[in-house]
Amino acid sequence: MDVLFLLYIVSATFAGLSEGAGVLPADSLNAVVGGTVMFTTTLNPSATQFVSTGSLEVRNLAVSDSGEYRVSIIPAVGGVLSGHTRLKIYVPVSNVNVTANSSDLIEFNSSVSLSCSSSGSSLSFLWLNGSSEVTASDRVQITDGGSTLTIISVTRYDQGPFRCRVFNPVSNVTSDPVNLSISFGPDNTNLKQSPSQEYYVKGSNISLSCSAVSRPAAQFQWFLNGAKLPDRGPELRLMNIQMSQSGNYSCQAFNNITMRTQTSQPSVVSVLDGPDSIKLTISPSRNYYGSVGWPVIHSSSRCSSVGSDLSGSGSIRNRWLKEDGDNFELGRERCLTPA
């Protein structure tokens, strides 16, 4: 019977990984601390039984088991068979946590650093904002081997959630999400009036509402013709409105954290007083005008007219109606031409 002699030479070198060669598989081996690894040669038993195929099993692995492994097989007949490979033992990733160096941030004014800590060996880091990978840019710096993320001049879109994914060849773990509190605004300050119309009759009720994009929510101050009103809040109600309340209304949004303000475009409120009474006059004054029916006035030198006198203030517009319901054109006077 042939006798197979096995010689294992172990060296504790840790730098880099190399591939196997000779009678050992071509790939390098990775394993976890506490696990088991099997070195298996490429030899297969023949009809004449070998004592062994030259395999080696190492159990309850420790980091100190990392290194280069060599095997020399000396058969009874023939030359020496040899091979080598490298084994790298990794400590699995665990205890991944993200912390921020600041919690109260102001858009465009503040910067923040996020630090990712973890246990394990040969660690690599990947940062995520939501589901998107965070990469370095003019405002974003990734340092300390990838474990620190710094954002310069934060914006409202940097709120997160941020996660840190830590991995090595044998494991990967993702941290719990971390959200940043970023104050911003006010922006897009907008004023609306209801009902929306060109003129309002004295005594009407009007509601003005103001909105703005802001965090925290904006505070609102109201103005009439540039003068501050005592009213505050997102809504201004004008009840039983009077002529003296006509003018340009605007609202100013204020953020008490960013200390920024923004004023809306003005909204015009025009209040009309009257008309209180209407007096119709016909010129020239006659009892009858032509045939029966709607009056027909014949004039060759000037236009006869029907006029109206209205007492009141503001801009007055008239609409004339015939008995059959048809409208005349607008104006103070209506000239009746020959039929």
mmCIF file of C-alpha atoms in Angstrom:
data_model
loop_
_atom_site.group_PDB
_atom_site.id
_atom_site.type_symbol
_atom_site.label_atom_id
_atom_site.label_comp_id
_atom_site.label_asym_id
_atom_site.label_seq_id
_atom_site.Cartn_x
_atom_site.Cartn_y
_atom_site.Cartn_z
ATOM 1 C CA MET A 1 0.000 0.000 0.000
ATOM 2 C CA ASP A 2 1.254 3.441 -0.852
ATOM 3 C CA VAL A 3 1.773 5.724 2.130
ATOM 4 C CA LEU A 4 0.919 9.437 1.871
ATOM 5 C CA PHE A 5 2.940 11.781 4.040
ATOM 6 C CA LEU A 6 1.338 15.211 4.794
ATOM 7 C CA LEU A 7 3.222 18.312 5.847
ATOM 8 C CA TYR A 8 1.330 21.484 6.825
ATOM 9 C CA ILE A 9 3.253 24.726 7.101
ATOM 10 C CA VAL A 10 1.313 27.658 8.573
ATOM 11 C CA SER A 11 2.592 31.241 8.593
ATOM 12 C CA ALA A 12 0.797 34.148 10.306
ATOM 13 C CA THR A 13 0.983 36.748 7.533
ATOM 14 C CA PHE A 14 -2.011 39.105 7.409
ATOM 15 C CA ALA A 15 -1.450 41.566 4.580
ATOM 16 C CA GLY A 16 -3.657 41.043 1.554
ATOM 17 C CA LEU A 17 -5.220 37.983 0.025
ATOM 18 C CA SER A 18 -3.725 35.564 -2.475
ATOM 19 C CA GLU A 19 -5.147 32.746 -4.518
ATOM 20 C CA GLY A 20 -4.411 29.110 -3.963
ATOM 21 C CA ALA A 21 -2.025 27.227 -6.217
ATOM 22 C CA GLY A 22 -0.813 23.689 -6.835
ATOM 23 C CA VAL A 23 -2.931 20.927 -5.354
ATOM 24 C CA LEU A 24 -5.047 23.459 -3.411
ATOM 25 C CA PRO A 25 -8.041 25.239 -5.015
ATOM 26 C CA ALA A 26 -7.313 28.410 -6.933
ATOM 27 C CA ASP A 27 -9.529 30.630 -4.763
ATOM 28 C CA SER A 28 -8.554 32.227 -1.474
ATOM 29 C CA LEU A 29 -10.609 31.358 1.608
ATOM 30 C CA ASN A 30 -12.622 33.694 3.846
ATOM 31 C CA ALA A 31 -14.069 32.581 7.161
ATOM 32 C CA VAL A 32 -15.751 33.922 10.290
ATOM 33 C CA VAL A 33 -14.296 33.923 13.780
ATOM 34 C CA GLY A 34 -15.653 30.878 15.612
ATOM 35 C CA GLY A 35 -16.487 29.067 12.381
ATOM 36 C CA THR A 36 -14.920 26.093 10.615
ATOM 37 C CA VAL A 37 -12.897 25.916 7.418
ATOM 38 C CA MET A 38 -11.930 22.909 5.308
ATOM 39 C CA PHE A 39 -8.843 22.903 3.131
ATOM 40 C CA THR A 40 -9.459 20.315 0.428
ATOM 41 C CA THR A 41 -6.831 19.315 -2.109
ATOM 42 C CA THR A 42 -7.539 18.492 -5.711
ATOM 43 C CA LEU A 43 -6.346 14.919 -5.228
ATOM 44 C CA ASN A 44 -8.844 12.091 -5.583
ATOM 45 C CA PRO A 45 -8.305 8.580 -4.223
ATOM 46 C CA SER A 46 -7.227 6.024 -6.854
ATOM 47 C CA ALA A 47 -7.789 2.297 -6.939
ATOM 48 C CA THR A 48 -4.823 2.033 -4.651
ATOM 49 C CA GLN A 49 -6.103 3.760 -1.534
ATOM 50 C CA PHE A 50 -4.268 6.760 -0.139
ATOM 51 C CA VAL A 51 -4.212 7.230 3.581
ATOM 52 C CA SER A 52 -5.799 10.670 2.954
ATOM 53 C CA THR A 53 -6.504 13.138 0.198
ATOM 54 C CA GLY A 54 -4.514 15.762 2.049
ATOM 55 C CA SER A 55 -7.495 17.695 3.445
ATOM 56 C CA LEU A 56 -7.250 19.827 6.585
ATOM 57 C CA GLU A 57 -10.128 20.970 8.798
ATOM 58 C CA VAL A 58 -9.668 23.849 11.249
ATOM 59 C CA ARG A 59 -12.456 24.377 13.787
ATOM 60 C CA ASN A 60 -13.401 27.189 16.180
ATOM 61 C CA LEU A 61 -11.473 29.703 14.121
ATOM 62 C CA ALA A 62 -9.749 32.710 15.675
ATOM 63 C CA VAL A 63 -8.250 35.792 14.061
ATOM 64 C CA SER A 64 -4.839 34.285 14.770
ATOM 65 C CA ASP A 65 -5.691 31.472 12.337
ATOM 66 C CA SER A 66 -5.417 33.937 9.461
ATOM 67 C CA GLY A 67 -2.423 33.474 7.241
ATOM 68 C CA GLU A 68 -0.880 31.455 4.443
ATOM 69 C CA TYR A 69 -1.330 27.678 4.425
ATOM 70 C CA ARG A 70 0.902 25.309 2.448
ATOM 71 C CA VAL A 71 0.664 21.589 1.903
ATOM 72 C CA SER A 72 3.312 19.149 0.694
ATOM 73 C CA ILE A 73 2.247 15.628 -0.231
ATOM 74 C CA ILE A 74 5.027 13.045 -0.535
ATOM 75 C CA PRO A 75 3.732 9.881 -2.151
ATOM 76 C CA ALA A 76 5.654 6.604 -2.034
ATOM 77 C CA VAL A 77 6.198 6.856 -5.745
ATOM 78 C CA GLY A 78 6.678 10.025 -7.693
ATOM 79 C CA GLY A 79 7.614 13.587 -6.917
ATOM 80 C CA VAL A 80 6.419 15.843 -4.143
ATOM 81 C CA LEU A 81 3.011 17.473 -4.648
ATOM 82 C CA SER A 82 2.565 20.887 -3.070
ATOM 83 C CA GLY A 83 0.128 23.782 -2.885
ATOM 84 C CA HIS A 84 -0.605 26.948 -0.965
ATOM 85 C CA THR A 85 -3.523 29.244 -0.179
ATOM 86 C CA ARG A 86 -4.362 32.104 2.124
ATOM 87 C CA LEU A 87 -7.007 32.131 4.847
ATOM 88 C CA LYS A 88 -8.460 35.389 6.155
ATOM 89 C CA ILE A 89 -10.579 35.350 9.296
ATOM 90 C CA TYR A 90 -13.104 38.204 9.695
ATOM 91 C CA VAL A 91 -14.967 39.419 12.747
ATOM 92 C CA PRO A 92 -18.629 39.854 11.704
ATOM 93 C CA VAL A 93 -20.107 43.376 11.594
ATOM 94 C CA SER A 94 -22.227 44.339 14.623
ATOM 95 C CA ASN A 95 -23.363 47.297 16.760
ATOM 96 C CA VAL A 96 -23.732 49.768 13.885
ATOM 97 C CA ASN A 97 -24.831 53.226 15.121
ATOM 98 C CA VAL A 98 -25.045 56.706 13.598
ATOM 99 C CA THR A 99 -24.742 59.919 15.626
ATOM 100 C CA ALA A 100 -24.967 63.574 14.532
ATOM 101 C CA ASN A 101 -22.886 66.354 16.082
ATOM 102 C CA SER A 102 -25.788 68.827 15.904
ATOM 103 C CA SER A 103 -29.558 68.530 16.110
ATOM 104 C CA ASP A 104 -30.763 72.116 15.465
ATOM 105 C CA LEU A 105 -29.838 73.123 11.926
ATOM 106 C CA ILE A 106 -30.763 76.135 9.776
ATOM 107 C CA GLU A 107 -30.906 75.905 6.003
ATOM 108 C CA PHE A 108 -27.877 77.472 4.255
ATOM 109 C CA ASN A 109 -26.346 78.462 7.629
ATOM 110 C CA SER A 110 -25.465 75.159 9.322
ATOM 111 C CA SER A 111 -23.172 72.200 8.662
ATOM 112 C CA VAL A 112 -23.422 68.749 10.238
ATOM 113 C CA SER A 113 -21.250 65.647 10.634
ATOM 114 C CA LEU A 114 -22.660 62.126 10.927
ATOM 115 C CA SER A 115 -20.407 59.467 12.445
ATOM 116 C CA CYS A 116 -20.886 55.734 11.938
ATOM 117 C CA SER A 117 -19.484 53.416 14.614
ATOM 118 C CA SER A 118 -19.456 49.614 14.520
ATOM 119 C CA SER A 119 -17.683 46.463 15.621
ATOM 120 C CA GLY A 120 -16.016 44.031 13.257
ATOM 121 C CA SER A 121 -12.894 43.774 11.141
ATOM 122 C CA SER A 122 -11.882 45.000 7.678
ATOM 123 C CA LEU A 123 -14.901 47.298 7.549
ATOM 124 C CA SER A 124 -16.236 49.231 4.564
ATOM 125 C CA PHE A 125 -18.907 51.956 4.791
ATOM 126 C CA LEU A 126 -21.778 53.090 2.575
ATOM 127 C CA TRP A 127 -24.062 56.060 3.362
ATOM 128 C CA LEU A 128 -27.714 56.204 2.311
ATOM 129 C CA ASN A 129 -30.181 59.116 2.228
ATOM 130 C CA GLY A 130 -33.507 57.357 1.984
ATOM 131 C CA SER A 131 -32.834 54.669 -0.602
ATOM 132 C CA SER A 132 -30.190 56.664 -2.512
ATOM 133 C CA GLU A 133 -26.455 56.336 -2.013
ATOM 134 C CA VAL A 134 -24.710 59.477 -0.750
ATOM 135 C CA THR A 135 -21.597 60.381 -2.727
ATOM 136 C CA ALA A 136 -18.987 63.091 -2.230
ATOM 137 C CA SER A 137 -19.597 66.507 -3.830
ATOM 138 C CA ASP A 138 -18.870 70.196 -3.249
ATOM 139 C CA ARG A 139 -21.138 70.151 -0.182
ATOM 140 C CA VAL A 140 -20.662 66.538 0.904
ATOM 141 C CA GLN A 141 -17.462 65.106 2.378
ATOM 142 C CA ILE A 142 -16.872 61.430 3.254
ATOM 143 C CA THR A 143 -13.819 60.938 5.463
ATOM 144 C CA ASP A 144 -12.263 58.640 8.091
ATOM 145 C CA GLY A 145 -12.316 55.671 5.788
ATOM 146 C CA GLY A 146 -15.946 56.339 4.942
ATOM 147 C CA SER A 147 -17.224 56.333 8.520
ATOM 148 C CA THR A 148 -17.858 60.118 8.702
ATOM 149 C CA LEU A 149 -20.285 62.044 6.505
ATOM 150 C CA THR A 150 -20.131 65.863 6.581
ATOM 151 C CA ILE A 151 -22.731 68.073 4.880
ATOM 152 C CA ILE A 152 -21.830 71.740 4.436
ATOM 153 C CA SER A 153 -24.587 74.394 4.243
ATOM 154 C CA VAL A 154 -27.463 71.989 4.724
ATOM 155 C CA THR A 155 -30.678 72.354 2.733
ATOM 156 C CA ARG A 156 -34.213 71.151 3.467
ATOM 157 C CA TYR A 157 -33.512 68.122 1.273
ATOM 158 C CA ASP A 158 -30.798 66.915 3.674
ATOM 159 C CA GLN A 159 -33.262 65.852 6.383
ATOM 160 C CA GLY A 160 -32.793 62.130 5.697
ATOM 161 C CA PRO A 161 -33.449 59.495 6.861
ATOM 162 C CA PHE A 162 -29.726 58.713 6.833
ATOM 163 C CA ARG A 163 -28.417 55.172 7.295
ATOM 164 C CA CYS A 164 -24.922 53.738 7.440
ATOM 165 C CA ARG A 165 -24.313 50.319 5.891
ATOM 166 C CA VAL A 166 -21.200 48.553 7.161
ATOM 167 C CA PHE A 167 -19.895 45.431 5.475
ATOM 168 C CA ASN A 168 -16.961 43.072 5.085
ATOM 169 C CA PRO A 169 -16.571 39.893 3.002
ATOM 170 C CA VAL A 170 -18.564 37.766 5.470
ATOM 171 C CA SER A 171 -21.361 40.071 6.745
ATOM 172 C CA ASN A 172 -23.168 43.404 6.422
ATOM 173 C CA VAL A 173 -25.344 45.426 8.819
ATOM 174 C CA THR A 174 -27.338 48.651 8.271
ATOM 175 C CA SER A 175 -27.898 51.165 11.067
ATOM 176 C CA ASP A 176 -31.232 52.499 12.271
ATOM 177 C CA PRO A 177 -32.353 55.676 10.437
ATOM 178 C CA VAL A 178 -31.333 59.121 11.667
ATOM 179 C CA ASN A 179 -33.333 62.224 10.691
ATOM 180 C CA LEU A 180 -31.988 65.772 10.810
ATOM 181 C CA SER A 181 -34.145 68.674 12.017
ATOM 182 C CA ILE A 182 -33.571 71.516 9.543
ATOM 183 C CA SER A 183 -35.397 74.832 9.854
ATOM 184 C CA PHE A 184 -36.091 76.665 6.584
ATOM 185 C CA GLY A 185 -38.223 79.363 4.989
ATOM 186 C CA PRO A 186 -40.495 81.158 4.766
ATOM 187 C CA ASP A 187 -40.824 80.758 0.993
ATOM 188 C CA ASN A 188 -43.664 81.077 -1.519
ATOM 189 C CA THR A 189 -45.692 83.441 0.662
ATOM 190 C CA ASN A 190 -49.109 83.686 -0.980
ATOM 191 C CA LEU A 191 -52.223 85.764 -0.227
ATOM 192 C CA LYS A 192 -55.724 84.773 -1.367
ATOM 193 C CA GLN A 193 -58.996 86.656 -0.951
ATOM 194 C CA SER A 194 -62.484 85.193 -0.857
ATOM 195 C CA PRO A 195 -64.735 85.933 -2.571
ATOM 196 C CA SER A 196 -62.399 87.075 -5.342
ATOM 197 C CA GLN A 197 -63.881 90.007 -7.259
ATOM 198 C CA GLU A 198 -62.958 93.451 -8.569
ATOM 199 C CA TYR A 199 -65.318 95.467 -6.360
ATOM 200 C CA TYR A 200 -67.087 94.894 -3.039
ATOM 201 C CA VAL A 201 -70.260 96.627 -1.873
ATOM 202 C CA LYS A 202 -70.026 98.424 1.445
ATOM 203 C CA GLY A 203 -71.087 96.054 4.224
ATOM 204 C CA SER A 204 -69.712 92.930 2.514
ATOM 205 C CA ASN A 205 -67.686 90.258 4.327
ATOM 206 C CA ILE A 206 -64.244 89.379 2.935
ATOM 207 C CA SER A 207 -61.727 86.744 4.031
ATOM 208 C CA LEU A 208 -57.985 87.066 3.315
ATOM 209 C CA SER A 209 -55.773 84.013 3.882
ATOM 210 C CA CYS A 210 -51.971 83.822 3.883
ATOM 211 C CA SER A 211 -49.760 80.749 3.443
ATOM 212 C CA ALA A 212 -46.014 80.069 3.268
ATOM 213 C CA VAL A 213 -43.617 77.118 3.060
ATOM 214 C CA SER A 214 -41.782 77.163 6.383
ATOM 215 C CA ARG A 215 -40.382 74.961 9.141
ATOM 216 C CA PRO A 216 -41.382 75.615 11.840
ATOM 217 C CA ALA A 217 -44.725 77.053 10.739
ATOM 218 C CA ALA A 218 -44.552 80.745 9.897
ATOM 219 C CA GLN A 219 -46.133 83.530 11.915
ATOM 220 C CA PHE A 220 -48.131 86.134 9.954
ATOM 221 C CA GLN A 221 -48.496 89.924 10.196
ATOM 222 C CA TRP A 222 -51.003 91.909 8.109
ATOM 223 C CA PHE A 223 -50.521 95.274 6.368
ATOM 224 C CA LEU A 224 -52.835 97.788 4.681
ATOM 225 C CA ASN A 225 -51.155 100.195 2.246
ATOM 226 C CA GLY A 226 -47.823 99.364 3.902
ATOM 227 C CA ALA A 227 -49.040 100.191 7.416
ATOM 228 C CA LYS A 228 -48.992 97.408 9.999
ATOM 229 C CA LEU A 229 -52.380 96.207 11.202
ATOM 230 C CA PRO A 230 -52.958 94.813 14.705
ATOM 231 C CA ASP A 231 -54.173 91.549 13.181
ATOM 232 C CA ARG A 232 -51.982 88.423 13.277
ATOM 233 C CA GLY A 233 -52.440 84.870 12.091
ATOM 234 C CA PRO A 234 -52.937 83.162 8.724
ATOM 235 C CA GLU A 235 -56.433 84.629 8.163
ATOM 236 C CA LEU A 236 -57.790 88.175 8.182
ATOM 237 C CA ARG A 237 -61.589 88.584 8.225
ATOM 238 C CA LEU A 238 -63.063 91.900 7.088
ATOM 239 C CA MET A 239 -66.652 91.946 8.338
ATOM 240 C CA ASN A 240 -69.153 94.632 7.282
ATOM 241 C CA ILE A 241 -66.392 96.307 5.297
ATOM 242 C CA GLN A 242 -66.386 100.099 4.898
ATOM 243 C CA MET A 243 -64.950 102.510 2.341
ATOM 244 C CA SER A 244 -62.090 103.352 4.689
ATOM 245 C CA GLN A 245 -60.895 99.747 4.466
ATOM 246 C CA SER A 246 -60.230 99.932 0.730
ATOM 247 C CA GLY A 247 -56.596 99.564 -0.295
ATOM 248 C CA ASN A 248 -53.691 97.180 -0.870
ATOM 249 C CA TYR A 249 -53.525 94.330 1.629
ATOM 250 C CA SER A 250 -50.406 92.199 2.132
ATOM 251 C CA CYS A 251 -49.165 89.656 4.648
ATOM 252 C CA GLN A 252 -45.663 89.053 5.968
ATOM 253 C CA ALA A 253 -44.497 85.558 6.980
ATOM 254 C CA PHE A 254 -41.887 85.253 9.754
ATOM 255 C CA ASN A 255 -39.864 82.207 10.898
ATOM 256 C CA ASN A 256 -38.730 82.647 14.510
ATOM 257 C CA ILE A 257 -35.872 80.123 14.106
ATOM 258 C CA THR A 258 -34.315 81.225 10.813
ATOM 259 C CA MET A 259 -35.261 84.853 11.651
ATOM 260 C CA ARG A 260 -36.234 85.349 8.015
ATOM 261 C CA THR A 261 -39.281 87.160 6.635
ATOM 262 C CA GLN A 262 -41.055 87.249 3.298
ATOM 263 C CA THR A 263 -43.928 89.512 2.219
ATOM 264 C CA SER A 264 -46.668 88.507 -0.202
ATOM 265 C CA GLN A 265 -47.705 90.375 -3.320
ATOM 266 C CA PRO A 266 -50.421 92.956 -2.497
ATOM 267 C CA SER A 267 -54.094 92.156 -2.976
ATOM 268 C CA VAL A 268 -56.410 95.048 -3.872
ATOM 269 C CA VAL A 269 -59.717 95.477 -2.043
ATOM 270 C CA SER A 270 -62.018 98.140 -3.579
ATOM 271 C CA VAL A 271 -65.188 99.035 -1.669
ATOM 272 C CA LEU A 272 -68.048 100.911 -3.374
ATOM 273 C CA ASP A 273 -70.620 103.012 -1.513
ATOM 274 C CA GLY A 274 -74.039 103.131 -3.214
ATOM 275 C CA PRO A 275 -75.832 103.860 -5.389
ATOM 276 C CA ASP A 276 -78.427 104.937 -2.810
ATOM 277 C CA SER A 277 -81.031 106.342 -5.239
ATOM 278 C CA ILE A 278 -81.618 106.407 -8.972
ATOM 279 C CA LYS A 279 -83.414 109.175 -10.951
ATOM 280 C CA LEU A 280 -84.297 108.792 -14.589
ATOM 281 C CA THR A 281 -84.785 111.799 -16.885
ATOM 282 C CA ILE A 282 -85.916 111.894 -20.490
ATOM 283 C CA SER A 283 -84.840 114.678 -22.806
ATOM 284 C CA PRO A 284 -86.592 116.174 -24.612
ATOM 285 C CA SER A 285 -89.553 115.731 -22.319
ATOM 286 C CA ARG A 286 -92.689 114.639 -24.159
ATOM 287 C CA ASN A 287 -95.783 112.661 -23.363
ATOM 288 C CA TYR A 288 -95.615 110.629 -26.584
ATOM 289 C CA TYR A 289 -92.851 109.623 -28.953
ATOM 290 C CA GLY A 290 -94.076 108.446 -32.334
ATOM 291 C CA SER A 291 -96.211 105.319 -32.783
ATOM 292 C CA VAL A 292 -97.491 102.983 -30.064
ATOM 293 C CA GLY A 293 -94.811 100.798 -28.471
ATOM 294 C CA TRP A 294 -91.254 101.611 -27.543
ATOM 295 C CA PRO A 295 -90.679 105.386 -27.911
ATOM 296 C CA VAL A 296 -89.157 106.573 -31.158
ATOM 297 C CA ILE A 297 -87.465 109.969 -31.115
ATOM 298 C CA HIS A 298 -86.890 111.768 -34.400
ATOM 299 C CA SER A 299 -84.115 114.354 -34.329
ATOM 300 C CA SER A 300 -82.003 115.733 -37.121
ATOM 301 C CA SER A 301 -79.794 118.096 -35.152
ATOM 302 C CA ARG A 302 -78.884 116.346 -31.881
ATOM 303 C CA CYS A 303 -79.300 113.029 -30.164
ATOM 304 C CA SER A 304 -82.103 112.756 -27.669
ATOM 305 C CA SER A 305 -81.096 110.865 -24.564
ATOM 306 C CA VAL A 306 -82.341 109.084 -21.535
ATOM 307 C CA GLY A 307 -80.085 109.870 -18.570
ATOM 308 C CA SER A 308 -79.701 108.650 -14.999
ATOM 309 C CA ASP A 309 -78.567 110.508 -11.884
ATOM 310 C CA LEU A 310 -77.157 108.327 -9.142
ATOM 311 C CA SER A 311 -76.127 109.490 -5.712
ATOM 312 C CA GLY A 312 -73.203 107.656 -4.159
ATOM 313 C CA SER A 313 -69.430 107.447 -4.271
ATOM 314 C CA GLY A 314 -66.940 105.283 -6.077
ATOM 315 C CA SER A 315 -66.930 104.116 -9.668
ATOM 316 C CA ILE A 316 -70.514 103.804 -11.012
ATOM 317 C CA ARG A 317 -71.377 101.551 -13.932
ATOM 318 C CA ASN A 318 -74.875 101.446 -15.470
ATOM 319 C CA ARG A 319 -76.797 98.762 -17.269
ATOM 320 C CA TRP A 320 -79.914 99.788 -19.174
ATOM 321 C CA LEU A 321 -82.878 97.451 -19.610
ATOM 322 C CA LYS A 322 -85.862 97.632 -21.921
ATOM 323 C CA GLU A 323 -89.221 96.210 -20.921
ATOM 324 C CA ASP A 324 -88.593 93.169 -23.086
ATOM 325 C CA GLY A 325 -85.457 92.428 -21.059
ATOM 326 C CA ASP A 326 -82.857 93.315 -23.705
ATOM 327 C CA ASN A 327 -79.722 95.071 -22.432
ATOM 328 C CA PHE A 328 -78.414 98.406 -23.587
ATOM 329 C CA GLU A 329 -74.720 99.224 -23.650
ATOM 330 C CA LEU A 330 -73.125 100.541 -20.443
ATOM 331 C CA GLY A 331 -72.957 104.270 -19.771
ATOM 332 C CA ARG A 332 -74.667 107.251 -18.196
ATOM 333 C CA GLU A 333 -76.683 108.043 -21.315
ATOM 334 C CA ARG A 334 -78.442 106.137 -24.053
ATOM 335 C CA CYS A 335 -79.247 107.833 -27.361
ATOM 336 C CA LEU A 336 -82.348 106.560 -29.147
ATOM 337 C CA THR A 337 -81.930 106.708 -32.950
ATOM 338 C CA PRO A 338 -84.801 106.787 -35.447
ATOM 339 C CA ALA A 339 -86.638 103.515 -35.916
#
